[in-house]
Structures are given as C-alpha cells and as structure tokens.
JSON list of C-alpha atoms in Angstrom, two decimals:
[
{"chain": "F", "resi": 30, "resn": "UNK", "atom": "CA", "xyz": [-25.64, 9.91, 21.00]},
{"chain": "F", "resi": 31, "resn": "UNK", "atom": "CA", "xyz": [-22.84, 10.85, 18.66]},
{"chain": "F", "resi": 32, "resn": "UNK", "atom": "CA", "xyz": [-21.31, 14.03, 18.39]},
{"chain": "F", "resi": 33, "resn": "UNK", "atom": "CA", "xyz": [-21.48, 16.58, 15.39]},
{"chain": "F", "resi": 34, "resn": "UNK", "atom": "CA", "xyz": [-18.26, 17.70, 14.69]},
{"chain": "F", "resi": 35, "resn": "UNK", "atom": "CA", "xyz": [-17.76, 21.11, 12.20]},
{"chain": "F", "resi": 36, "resn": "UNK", "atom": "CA", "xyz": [-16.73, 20.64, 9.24]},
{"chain": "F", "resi": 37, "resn": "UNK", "atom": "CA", "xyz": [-13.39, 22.04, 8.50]},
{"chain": "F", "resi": 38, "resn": "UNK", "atom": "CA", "xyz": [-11.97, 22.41, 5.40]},
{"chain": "F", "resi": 39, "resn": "UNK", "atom": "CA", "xyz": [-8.36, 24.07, 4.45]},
{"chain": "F", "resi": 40, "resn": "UNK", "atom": "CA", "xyz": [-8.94, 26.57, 1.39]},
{"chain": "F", "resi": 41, "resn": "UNK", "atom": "CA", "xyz": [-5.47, 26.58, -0.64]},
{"chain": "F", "resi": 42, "resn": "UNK", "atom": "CA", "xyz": [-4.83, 29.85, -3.12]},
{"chain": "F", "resi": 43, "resn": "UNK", "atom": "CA", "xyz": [-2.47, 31.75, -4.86]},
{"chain": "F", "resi": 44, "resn": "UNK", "atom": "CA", "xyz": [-1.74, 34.42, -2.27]},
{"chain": "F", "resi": 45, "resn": "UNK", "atom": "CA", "xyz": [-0.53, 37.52, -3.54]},
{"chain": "F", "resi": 46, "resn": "UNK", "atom": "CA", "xyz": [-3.41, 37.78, -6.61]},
{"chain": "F", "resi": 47, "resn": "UNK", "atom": "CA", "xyz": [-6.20, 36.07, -5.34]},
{"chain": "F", "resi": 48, "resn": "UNK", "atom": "CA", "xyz": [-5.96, 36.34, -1.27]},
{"chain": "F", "resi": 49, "resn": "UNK", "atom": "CA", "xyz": [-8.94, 38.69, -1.73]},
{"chain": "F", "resi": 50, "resn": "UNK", "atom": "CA", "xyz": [-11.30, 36.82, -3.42]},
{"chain": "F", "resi": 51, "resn": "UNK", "atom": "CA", "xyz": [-10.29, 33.65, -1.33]},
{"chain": "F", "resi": 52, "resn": "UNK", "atom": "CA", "xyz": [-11.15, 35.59, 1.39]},
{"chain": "F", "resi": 53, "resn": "UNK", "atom": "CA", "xyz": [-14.75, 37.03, 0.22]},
{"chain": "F", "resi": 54, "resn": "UNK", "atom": "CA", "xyz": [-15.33, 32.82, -0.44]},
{"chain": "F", "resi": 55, "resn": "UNK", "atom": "CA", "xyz": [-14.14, 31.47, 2.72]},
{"chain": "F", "resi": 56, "resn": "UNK", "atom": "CA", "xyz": [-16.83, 33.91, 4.12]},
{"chain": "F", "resi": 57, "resn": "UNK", "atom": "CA", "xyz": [-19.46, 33.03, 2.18]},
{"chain": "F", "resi": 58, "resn": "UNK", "atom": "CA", "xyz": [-19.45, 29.87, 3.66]},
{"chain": "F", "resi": 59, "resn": "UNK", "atom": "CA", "xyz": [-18.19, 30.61, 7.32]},
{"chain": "F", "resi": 60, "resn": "UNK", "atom": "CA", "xyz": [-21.12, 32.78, 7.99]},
{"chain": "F", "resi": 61, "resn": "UNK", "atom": "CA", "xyz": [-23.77, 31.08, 7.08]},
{"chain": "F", "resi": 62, "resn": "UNK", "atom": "CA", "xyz": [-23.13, 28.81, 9.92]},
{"chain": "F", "resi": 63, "resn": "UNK", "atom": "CA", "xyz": [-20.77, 29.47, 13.08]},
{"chain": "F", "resi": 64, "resn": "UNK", "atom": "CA", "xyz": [-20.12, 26.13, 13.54]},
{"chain": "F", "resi": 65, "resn": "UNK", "atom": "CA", "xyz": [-17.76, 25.91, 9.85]},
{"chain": "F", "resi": 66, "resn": "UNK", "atom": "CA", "xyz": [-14.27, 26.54, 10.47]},
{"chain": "F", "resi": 67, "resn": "UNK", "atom": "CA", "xyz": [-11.74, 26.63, 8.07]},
{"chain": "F", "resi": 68, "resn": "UNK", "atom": "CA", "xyz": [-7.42, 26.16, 7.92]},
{"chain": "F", "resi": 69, "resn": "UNK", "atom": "CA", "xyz": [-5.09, 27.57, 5.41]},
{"chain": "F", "resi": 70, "resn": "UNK", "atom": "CA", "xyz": [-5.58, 31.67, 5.55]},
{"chain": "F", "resi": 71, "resn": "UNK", "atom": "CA", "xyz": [-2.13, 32.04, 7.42]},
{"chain": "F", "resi": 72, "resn": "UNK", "atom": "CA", "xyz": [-1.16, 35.60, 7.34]},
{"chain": "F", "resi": 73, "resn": "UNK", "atom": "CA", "xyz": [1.26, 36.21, 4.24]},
{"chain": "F", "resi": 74, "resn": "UNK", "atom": "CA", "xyz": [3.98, 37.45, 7.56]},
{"chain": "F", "resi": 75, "resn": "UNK", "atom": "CA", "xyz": [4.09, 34.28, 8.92]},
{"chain": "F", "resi": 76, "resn": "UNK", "atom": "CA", "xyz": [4.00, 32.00, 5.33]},
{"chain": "F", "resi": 77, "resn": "UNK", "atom": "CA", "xyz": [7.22, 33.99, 4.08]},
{"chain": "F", "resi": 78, "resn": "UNK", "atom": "CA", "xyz": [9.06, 33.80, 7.81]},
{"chain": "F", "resi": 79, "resn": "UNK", "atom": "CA", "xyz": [8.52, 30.12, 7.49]},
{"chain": "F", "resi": 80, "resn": "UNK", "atom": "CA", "xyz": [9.70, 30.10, 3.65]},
{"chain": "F", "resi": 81, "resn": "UNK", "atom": "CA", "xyz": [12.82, 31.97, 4.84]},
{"chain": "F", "resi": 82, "resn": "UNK", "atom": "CA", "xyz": [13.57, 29.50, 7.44]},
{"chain": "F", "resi": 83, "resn": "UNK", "atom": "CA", "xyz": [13.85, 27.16, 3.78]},
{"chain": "F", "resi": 84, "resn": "UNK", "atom": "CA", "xyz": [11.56, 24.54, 2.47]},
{"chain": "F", "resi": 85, "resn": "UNK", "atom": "CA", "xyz": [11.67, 22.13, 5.35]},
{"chain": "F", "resi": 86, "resn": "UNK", "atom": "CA", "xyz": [10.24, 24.44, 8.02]},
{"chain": "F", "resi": 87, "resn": "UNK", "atom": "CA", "xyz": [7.60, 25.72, 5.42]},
{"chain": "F", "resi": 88, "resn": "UNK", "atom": "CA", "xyz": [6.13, 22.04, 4.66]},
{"chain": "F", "resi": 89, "resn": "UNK", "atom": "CA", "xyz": [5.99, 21.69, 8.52]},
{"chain": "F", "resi": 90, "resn": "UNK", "atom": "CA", "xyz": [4.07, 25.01, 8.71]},
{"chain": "F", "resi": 91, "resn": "UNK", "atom": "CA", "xyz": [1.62, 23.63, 5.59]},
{"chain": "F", "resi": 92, "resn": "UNK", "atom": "CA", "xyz": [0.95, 20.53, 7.35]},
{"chain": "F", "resi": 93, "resn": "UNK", "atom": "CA", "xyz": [0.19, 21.35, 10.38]},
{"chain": "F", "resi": 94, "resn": "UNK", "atom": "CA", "xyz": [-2.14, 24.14, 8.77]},
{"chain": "F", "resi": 95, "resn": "UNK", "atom": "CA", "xyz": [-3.96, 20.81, 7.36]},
{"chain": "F", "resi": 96, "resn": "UNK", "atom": "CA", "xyz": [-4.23, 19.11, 10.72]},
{"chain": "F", "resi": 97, "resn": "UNK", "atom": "CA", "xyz": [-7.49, 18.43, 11.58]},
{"chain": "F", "resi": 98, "resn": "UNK", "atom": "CA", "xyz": [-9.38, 18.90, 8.49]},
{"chain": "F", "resi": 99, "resn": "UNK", "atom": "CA", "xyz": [-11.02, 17.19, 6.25]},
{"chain": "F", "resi": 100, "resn": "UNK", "atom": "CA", "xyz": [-11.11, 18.90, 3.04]},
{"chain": "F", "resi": 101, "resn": "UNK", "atom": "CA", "xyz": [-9.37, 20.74, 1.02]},
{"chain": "F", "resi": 102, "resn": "UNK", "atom": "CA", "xyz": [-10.75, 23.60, -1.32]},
{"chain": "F", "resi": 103, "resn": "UNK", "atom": "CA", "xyz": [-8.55, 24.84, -4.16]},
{"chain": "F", "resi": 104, "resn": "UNK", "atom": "CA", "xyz": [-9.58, 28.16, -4.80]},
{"chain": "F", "resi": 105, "resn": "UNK", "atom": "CA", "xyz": [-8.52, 28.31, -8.28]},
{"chain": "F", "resi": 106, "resn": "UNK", "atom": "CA", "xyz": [-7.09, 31.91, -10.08]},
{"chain": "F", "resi": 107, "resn": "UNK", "atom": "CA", "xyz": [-5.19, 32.36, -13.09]},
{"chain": "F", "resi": 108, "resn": "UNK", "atom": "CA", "xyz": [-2.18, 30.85, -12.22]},
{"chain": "F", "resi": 109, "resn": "UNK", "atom": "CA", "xyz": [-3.08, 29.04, -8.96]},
{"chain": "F", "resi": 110, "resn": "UNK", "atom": "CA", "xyz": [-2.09, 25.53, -10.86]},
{"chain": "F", "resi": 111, "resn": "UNK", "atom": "CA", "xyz": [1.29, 25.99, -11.32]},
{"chain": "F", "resi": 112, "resn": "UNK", "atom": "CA", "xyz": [2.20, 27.11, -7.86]},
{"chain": "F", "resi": 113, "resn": "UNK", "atom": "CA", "xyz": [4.87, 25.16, -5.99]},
{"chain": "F", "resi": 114, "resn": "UNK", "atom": "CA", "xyz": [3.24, 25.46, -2.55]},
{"chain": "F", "resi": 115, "resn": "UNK", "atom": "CA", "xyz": [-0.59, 25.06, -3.78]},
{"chain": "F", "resi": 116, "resn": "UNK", "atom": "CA", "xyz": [1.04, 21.54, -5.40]},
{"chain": "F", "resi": 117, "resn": "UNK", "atom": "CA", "xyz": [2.12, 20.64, -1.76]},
{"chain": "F", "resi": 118, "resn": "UNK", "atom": "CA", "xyz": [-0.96, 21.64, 0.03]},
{"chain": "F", "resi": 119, "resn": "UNK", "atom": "CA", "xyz": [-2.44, 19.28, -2.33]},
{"chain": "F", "resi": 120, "resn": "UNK", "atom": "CA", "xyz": [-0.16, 16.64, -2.16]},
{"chain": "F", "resi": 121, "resn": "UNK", "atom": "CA", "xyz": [-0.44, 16.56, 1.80]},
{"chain": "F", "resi": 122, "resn": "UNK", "atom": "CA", "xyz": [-4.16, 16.32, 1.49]},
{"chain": "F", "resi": 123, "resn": "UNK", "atom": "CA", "xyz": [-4.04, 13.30, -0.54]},
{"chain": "F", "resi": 124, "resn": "UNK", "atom": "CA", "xyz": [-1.36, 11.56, 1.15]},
{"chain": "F", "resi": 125, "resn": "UNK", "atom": "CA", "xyz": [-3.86, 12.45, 4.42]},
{"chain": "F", "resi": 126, "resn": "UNK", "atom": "CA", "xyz": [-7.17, 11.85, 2.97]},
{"chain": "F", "resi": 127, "resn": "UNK", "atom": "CA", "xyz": [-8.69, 14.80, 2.45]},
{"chain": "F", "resi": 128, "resn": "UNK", "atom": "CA", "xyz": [-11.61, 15.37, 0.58]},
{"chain": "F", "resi": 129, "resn": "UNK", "atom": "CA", "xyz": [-11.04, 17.54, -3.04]},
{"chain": "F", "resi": 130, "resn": "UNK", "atom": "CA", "xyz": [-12.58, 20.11, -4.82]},
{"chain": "F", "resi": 131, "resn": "UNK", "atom": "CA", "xyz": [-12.04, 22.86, -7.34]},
{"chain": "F", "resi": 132, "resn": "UNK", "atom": "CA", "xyz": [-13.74, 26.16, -6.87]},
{"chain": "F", "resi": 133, "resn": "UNK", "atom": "CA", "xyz": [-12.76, 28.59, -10.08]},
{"chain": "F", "resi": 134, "resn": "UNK", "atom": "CA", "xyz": [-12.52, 32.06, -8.32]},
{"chain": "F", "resi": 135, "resn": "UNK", "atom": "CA", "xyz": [-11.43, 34.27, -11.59]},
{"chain": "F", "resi": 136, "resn": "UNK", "atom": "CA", "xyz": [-14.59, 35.56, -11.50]},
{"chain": "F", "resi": 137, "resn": "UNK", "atom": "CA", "xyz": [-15.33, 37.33, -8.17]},
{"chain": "F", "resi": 138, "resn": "UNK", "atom": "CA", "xyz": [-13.98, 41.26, -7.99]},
{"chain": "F", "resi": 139, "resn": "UNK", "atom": "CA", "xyz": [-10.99, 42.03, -6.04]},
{"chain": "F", "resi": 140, "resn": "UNK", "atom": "CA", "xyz": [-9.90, 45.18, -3.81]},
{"chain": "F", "resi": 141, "resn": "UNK", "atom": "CA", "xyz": [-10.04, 47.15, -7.20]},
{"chain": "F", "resi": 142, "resn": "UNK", "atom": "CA", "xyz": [-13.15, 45.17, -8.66]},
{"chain": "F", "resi": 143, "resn": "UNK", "atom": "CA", "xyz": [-11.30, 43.72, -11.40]},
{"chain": "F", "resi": 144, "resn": "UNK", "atom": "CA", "xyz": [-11.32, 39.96, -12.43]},
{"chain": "F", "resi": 145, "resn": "UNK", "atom": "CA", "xyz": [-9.17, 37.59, -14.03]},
{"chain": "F", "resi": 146, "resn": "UNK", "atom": "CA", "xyz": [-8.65, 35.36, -16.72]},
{"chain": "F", "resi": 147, "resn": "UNK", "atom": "CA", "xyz": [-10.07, 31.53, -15.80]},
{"chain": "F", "resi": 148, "resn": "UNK", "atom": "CA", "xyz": [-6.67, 28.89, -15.29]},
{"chain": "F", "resi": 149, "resn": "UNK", "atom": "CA", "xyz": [-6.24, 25.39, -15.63]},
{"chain": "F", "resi": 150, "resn": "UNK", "atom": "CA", "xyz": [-7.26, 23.15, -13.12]},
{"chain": "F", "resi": 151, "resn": "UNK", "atom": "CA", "xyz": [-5.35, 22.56, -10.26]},
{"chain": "F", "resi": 152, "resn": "UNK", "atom": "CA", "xyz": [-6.03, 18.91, -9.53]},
{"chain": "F", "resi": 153, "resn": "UNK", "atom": "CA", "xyz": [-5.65, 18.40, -13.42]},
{"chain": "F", "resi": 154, "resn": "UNK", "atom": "CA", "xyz": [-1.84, 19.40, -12.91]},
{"chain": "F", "resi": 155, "resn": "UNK", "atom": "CA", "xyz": [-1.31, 16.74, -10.30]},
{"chain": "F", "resi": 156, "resn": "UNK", "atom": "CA", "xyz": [-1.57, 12.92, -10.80]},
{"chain": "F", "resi": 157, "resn": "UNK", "atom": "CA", "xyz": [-1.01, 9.63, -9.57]},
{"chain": "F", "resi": 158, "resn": "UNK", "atom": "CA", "xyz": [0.70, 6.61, -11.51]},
{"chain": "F", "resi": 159, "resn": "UNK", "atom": "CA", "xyz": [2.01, 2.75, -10.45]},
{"chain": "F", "resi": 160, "resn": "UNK", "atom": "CA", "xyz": [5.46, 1.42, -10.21]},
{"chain": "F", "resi": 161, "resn": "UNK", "atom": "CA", "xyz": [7.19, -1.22, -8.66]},
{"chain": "F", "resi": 162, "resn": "UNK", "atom": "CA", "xyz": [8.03, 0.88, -5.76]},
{"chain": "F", "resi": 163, "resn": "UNK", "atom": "CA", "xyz": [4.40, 1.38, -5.36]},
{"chain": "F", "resi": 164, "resn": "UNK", "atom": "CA", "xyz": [1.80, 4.57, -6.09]},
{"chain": "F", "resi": 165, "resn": "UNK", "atom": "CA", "xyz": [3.59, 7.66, -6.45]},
{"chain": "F", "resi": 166, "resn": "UNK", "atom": "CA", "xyz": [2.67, 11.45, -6.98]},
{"chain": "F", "resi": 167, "resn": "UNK", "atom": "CA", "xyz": [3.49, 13.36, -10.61]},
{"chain": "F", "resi": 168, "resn": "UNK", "atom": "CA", "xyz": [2.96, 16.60, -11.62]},
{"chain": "F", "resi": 169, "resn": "UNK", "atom": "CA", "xyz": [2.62, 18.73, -15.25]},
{"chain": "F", "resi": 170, "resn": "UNK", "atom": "CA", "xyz": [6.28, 20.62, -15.43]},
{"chain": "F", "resi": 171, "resn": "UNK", "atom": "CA", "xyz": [7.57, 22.10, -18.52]},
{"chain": "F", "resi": 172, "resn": "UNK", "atom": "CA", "xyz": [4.67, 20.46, -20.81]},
{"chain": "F", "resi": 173, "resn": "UNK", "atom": "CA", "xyz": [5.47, 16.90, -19.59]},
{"chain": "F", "resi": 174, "resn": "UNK", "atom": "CA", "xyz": [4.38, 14.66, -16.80]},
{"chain": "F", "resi": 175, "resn": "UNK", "atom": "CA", "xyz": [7.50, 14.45, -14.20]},
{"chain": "F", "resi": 176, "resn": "UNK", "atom": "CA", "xyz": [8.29, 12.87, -10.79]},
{"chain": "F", "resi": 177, "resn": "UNK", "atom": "CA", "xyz": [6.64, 14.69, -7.85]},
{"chain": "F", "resi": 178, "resn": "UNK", "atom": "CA", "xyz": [9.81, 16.38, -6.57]},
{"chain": "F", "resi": 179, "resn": "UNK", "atom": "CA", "xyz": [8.28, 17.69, -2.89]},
{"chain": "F", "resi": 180, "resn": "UNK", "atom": "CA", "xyz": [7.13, 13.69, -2.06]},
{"chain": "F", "resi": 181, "resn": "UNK", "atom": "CA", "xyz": [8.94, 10.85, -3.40]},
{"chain": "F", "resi": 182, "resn": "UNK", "atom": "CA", "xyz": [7.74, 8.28, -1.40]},
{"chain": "F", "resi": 183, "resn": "UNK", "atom": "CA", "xyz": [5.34, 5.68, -2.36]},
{"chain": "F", "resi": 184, "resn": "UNK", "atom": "CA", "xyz": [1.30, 6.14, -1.20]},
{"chain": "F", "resi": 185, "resn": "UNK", "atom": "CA", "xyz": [-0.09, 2.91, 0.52]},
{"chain": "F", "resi": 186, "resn": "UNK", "atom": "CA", "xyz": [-3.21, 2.35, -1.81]},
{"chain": "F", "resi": 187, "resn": "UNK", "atom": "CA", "xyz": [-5.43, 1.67, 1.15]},
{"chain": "F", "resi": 188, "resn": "UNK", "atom": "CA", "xyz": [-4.92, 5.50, 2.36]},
{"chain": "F", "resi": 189, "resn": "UNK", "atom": "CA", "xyz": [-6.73, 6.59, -1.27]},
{"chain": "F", "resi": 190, "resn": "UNK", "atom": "CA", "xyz": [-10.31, 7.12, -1.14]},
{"chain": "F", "resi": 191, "resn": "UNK", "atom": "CA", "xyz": [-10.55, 6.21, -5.02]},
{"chain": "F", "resi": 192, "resn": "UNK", "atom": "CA", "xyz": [-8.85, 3.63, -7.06]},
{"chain": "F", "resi": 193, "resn": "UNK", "atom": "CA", "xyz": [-5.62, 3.91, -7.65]},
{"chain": "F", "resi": 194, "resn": "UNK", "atom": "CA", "xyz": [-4.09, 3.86, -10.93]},
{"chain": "F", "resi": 195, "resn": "UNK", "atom": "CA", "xyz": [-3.34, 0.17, -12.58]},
{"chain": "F", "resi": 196, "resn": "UNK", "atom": "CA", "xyz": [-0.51, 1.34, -14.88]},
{"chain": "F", "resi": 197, "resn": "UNK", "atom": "CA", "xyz": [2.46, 3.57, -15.28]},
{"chain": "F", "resi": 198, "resn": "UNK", "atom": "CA", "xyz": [-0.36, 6.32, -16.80]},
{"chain": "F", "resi": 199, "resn": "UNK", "atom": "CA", "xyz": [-0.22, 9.38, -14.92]},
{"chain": "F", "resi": 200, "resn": "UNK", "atom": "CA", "xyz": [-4.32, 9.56, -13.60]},
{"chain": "F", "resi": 201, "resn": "UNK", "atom": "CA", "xyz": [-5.30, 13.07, -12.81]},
{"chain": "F", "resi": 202, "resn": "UNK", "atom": "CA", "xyz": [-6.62, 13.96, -9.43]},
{"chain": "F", "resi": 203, "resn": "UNK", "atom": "CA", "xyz": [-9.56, 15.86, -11.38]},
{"chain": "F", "resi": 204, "resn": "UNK", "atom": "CA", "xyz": [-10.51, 12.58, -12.88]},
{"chain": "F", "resi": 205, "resn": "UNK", "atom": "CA", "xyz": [-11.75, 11.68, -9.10]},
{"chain": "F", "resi": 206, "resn": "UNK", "atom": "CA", "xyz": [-12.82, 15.35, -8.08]},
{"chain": "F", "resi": 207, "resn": "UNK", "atom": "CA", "xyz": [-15.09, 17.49, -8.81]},
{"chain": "F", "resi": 208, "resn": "UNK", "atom": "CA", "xyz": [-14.59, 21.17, -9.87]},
{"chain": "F", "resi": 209, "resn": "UNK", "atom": "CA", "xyz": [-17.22, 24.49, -9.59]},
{"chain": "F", "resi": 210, "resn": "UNK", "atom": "CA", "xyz": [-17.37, 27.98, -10.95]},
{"chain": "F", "resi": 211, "resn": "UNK", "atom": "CA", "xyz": [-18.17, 30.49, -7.65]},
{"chain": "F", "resi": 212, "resn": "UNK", "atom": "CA", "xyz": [-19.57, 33.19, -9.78]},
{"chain": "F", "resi": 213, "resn": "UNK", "atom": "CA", "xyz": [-20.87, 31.12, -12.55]},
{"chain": "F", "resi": 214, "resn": "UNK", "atom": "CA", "xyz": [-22.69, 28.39, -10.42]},
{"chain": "F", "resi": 215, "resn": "UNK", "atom": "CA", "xyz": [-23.70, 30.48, -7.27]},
{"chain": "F", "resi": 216, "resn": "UNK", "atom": "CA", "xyz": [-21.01, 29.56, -5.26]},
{"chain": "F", "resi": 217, "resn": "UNK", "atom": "CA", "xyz": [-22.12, 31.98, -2.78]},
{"chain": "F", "resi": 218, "resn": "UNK", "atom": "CA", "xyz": [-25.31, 30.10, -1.66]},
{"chain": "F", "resi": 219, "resn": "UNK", "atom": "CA", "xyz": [-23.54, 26.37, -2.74]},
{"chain": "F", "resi": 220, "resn": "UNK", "atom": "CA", "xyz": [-20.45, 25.85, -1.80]},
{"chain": "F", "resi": 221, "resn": "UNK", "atom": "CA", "xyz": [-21.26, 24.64, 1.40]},
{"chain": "F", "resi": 222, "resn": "UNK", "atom": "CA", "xyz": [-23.16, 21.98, -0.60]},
{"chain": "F", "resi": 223, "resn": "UNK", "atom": "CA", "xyz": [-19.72, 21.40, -2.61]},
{"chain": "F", "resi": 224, "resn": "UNK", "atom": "CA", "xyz": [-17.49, 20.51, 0.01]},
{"chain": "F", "resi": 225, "resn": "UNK", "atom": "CA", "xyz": [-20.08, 18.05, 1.47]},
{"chain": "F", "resi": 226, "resn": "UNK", "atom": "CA", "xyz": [-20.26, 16.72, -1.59]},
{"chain": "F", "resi": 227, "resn": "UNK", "atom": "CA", "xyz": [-16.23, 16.45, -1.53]},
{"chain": "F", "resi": 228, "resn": "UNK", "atom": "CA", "xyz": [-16.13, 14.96, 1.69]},
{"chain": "F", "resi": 229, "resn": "UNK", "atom": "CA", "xyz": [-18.73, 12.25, 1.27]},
{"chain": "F", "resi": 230, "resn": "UNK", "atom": "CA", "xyz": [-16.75, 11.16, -2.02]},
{"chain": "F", "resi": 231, "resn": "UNK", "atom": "CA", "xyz": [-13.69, 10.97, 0.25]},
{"chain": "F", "resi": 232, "resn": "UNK", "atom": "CA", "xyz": [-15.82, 9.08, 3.03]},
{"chain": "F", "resi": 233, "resn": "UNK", "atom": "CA", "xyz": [-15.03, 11.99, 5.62]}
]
C-alpha cells in the first residue's frame, strides 16, 4: 500500500509589498486541508541576516527553503518579476524540478485594504536557450534577454520536465506554465486545484 505524501509547495513573493497578501493565499490553501504544507515564508529577520552574511549564504538559505518540495508558486505583485531573489527561487526550482505556476495576487487587500497594479509575469522574465555548452538559464534585464548571472552552468536536458529549447531563442518558462488570477478566478476555493495541476505537468 503506498503512502500519501502532502503536497508541499514553496510560495515565492516580493516581501516587503506583498508578504500580506502572500500570506492571506498560502492560507487559503493550508486550511482547507492539514495535511498541505508549504516552504518559502521565512521571517523577513532571518532572509536579511542571511543577505548580510552576502549572496552565497543567502542562496544556501533559498535552497534549502526549497528542499523537499515539489512546487513552486509565484505569487505575483507589481513588481514581483523583476526581483533578484524571486529570479533565484525560480531558477533553483527548475534546475530541481519543481512544478510552476503563476498566481497574480495584485488583487487581494492588504493590512490597509488597498490593492495594486497587476505586473508582468514572472516566469515570462525567465527563459531557457541552447548552446554548445549545453541548456542554460536567461533572464529580461534592461529590455534585453541576458545571461542568467546567479547560475551559469549548463541544465542536463533530462532534469526538464518539458522540452528544452532547440535553438539559441530564449523560450520563456511561461510558455510551459500556467498562470491564474486569485481574485479574478477564485483562487480562494482553486488554487489547490492549480498547483495539482502544476505538479502533474511537472510529473511530481
């Protein structure tokens, strides 16, 4: 008789604007079921004590935060797609595996019941592309596609759970994963439904 393990899942966000409404989603979906657990809400004290310590220490912190899981939700603000840490949390999952998905979270109230103007796309930001040195990670800097700068080395195709690119085209990770409004598509009785979804895609 197998064993039914929970399903965890690391949630990645933009701290400072958004750690409330990443919060009020997380727990939309932990309490419907005890058995959901879920990585990645570190408390702000400990993230900037590891960032102090300087960039190495903070990617150990990030992936050991992903240990364990197997997907990641990218709880998407305003600006959530250009930050350098949400890149790497990303990053780490493909390089690991991970099952992907978007959840746009602009539209749930923070602390002061405001929200917030919709961003881009996280996983739209991020790529993949071939060269001779194999598959390698690129991200949108400065208007242009550039060279992943927090993972240089090559991806071993057989570790993707999609195709990988055939050309020197950057492919973007949304072309393989799929993306969700909270407020809009009633995240709050779905997105448990979502990162199944997410997983299965990624065979997890």
């Amino acid at each position: 008789m197998g064993v039914i393990l929970p399903r965890k899942t690391f949630f990645s966000f933009h701290y400072v604007p958004d750690a409330w409404r990443a919060w009020n989603v997380r727990n939309s979906w932990v309490v419907r079921d005890t058995d959901k657990k879920s990585r990645g809400f570190f408390d702000n004290s400990v993230f900037e004590a590891s960032k102090k310590e300087g960039d190495d220490a903070l990617k150990t912190f990030l992936r050991k935060g992903l240990e364990n899981t197997s997907v990641t939700c990218v709880l998407a603000g305003t600006n959530t797609w250009s930050r350098r840490w949400v890149r790497y949390e990303i990053a780490r999952s493909i390089i690991k595996g991970n099952g992907l998905l978007t959840v746009y979270i602009h539209g749930v109230q923070n602390n002061e019941k405001e929200t917030s103007a919709k961003g881009a796309n996280p996983l739209a930001q991020m790529g993949l592309y071939r060269t001779n040195r194999g598959i390698l990670l690129a991200e949108w800097k400065g208007g242009k596609w550039v060279a992943y700068a927090d993972y240089t080395l090559a991806i071993p195709e057989g570790d993707l759970w999609f195709a990988a690119p055939k050309t020197n085209s950057v492919v973007q990770l949304s072309t393989h994963c799929l993306s969700y409004d909270f407020t809009g598509q009633n995240g709050r009785k779905d997105i448990g439904g979502w990162i199944e979804t997410a997983a299965g895609l990624a065979g997890r």
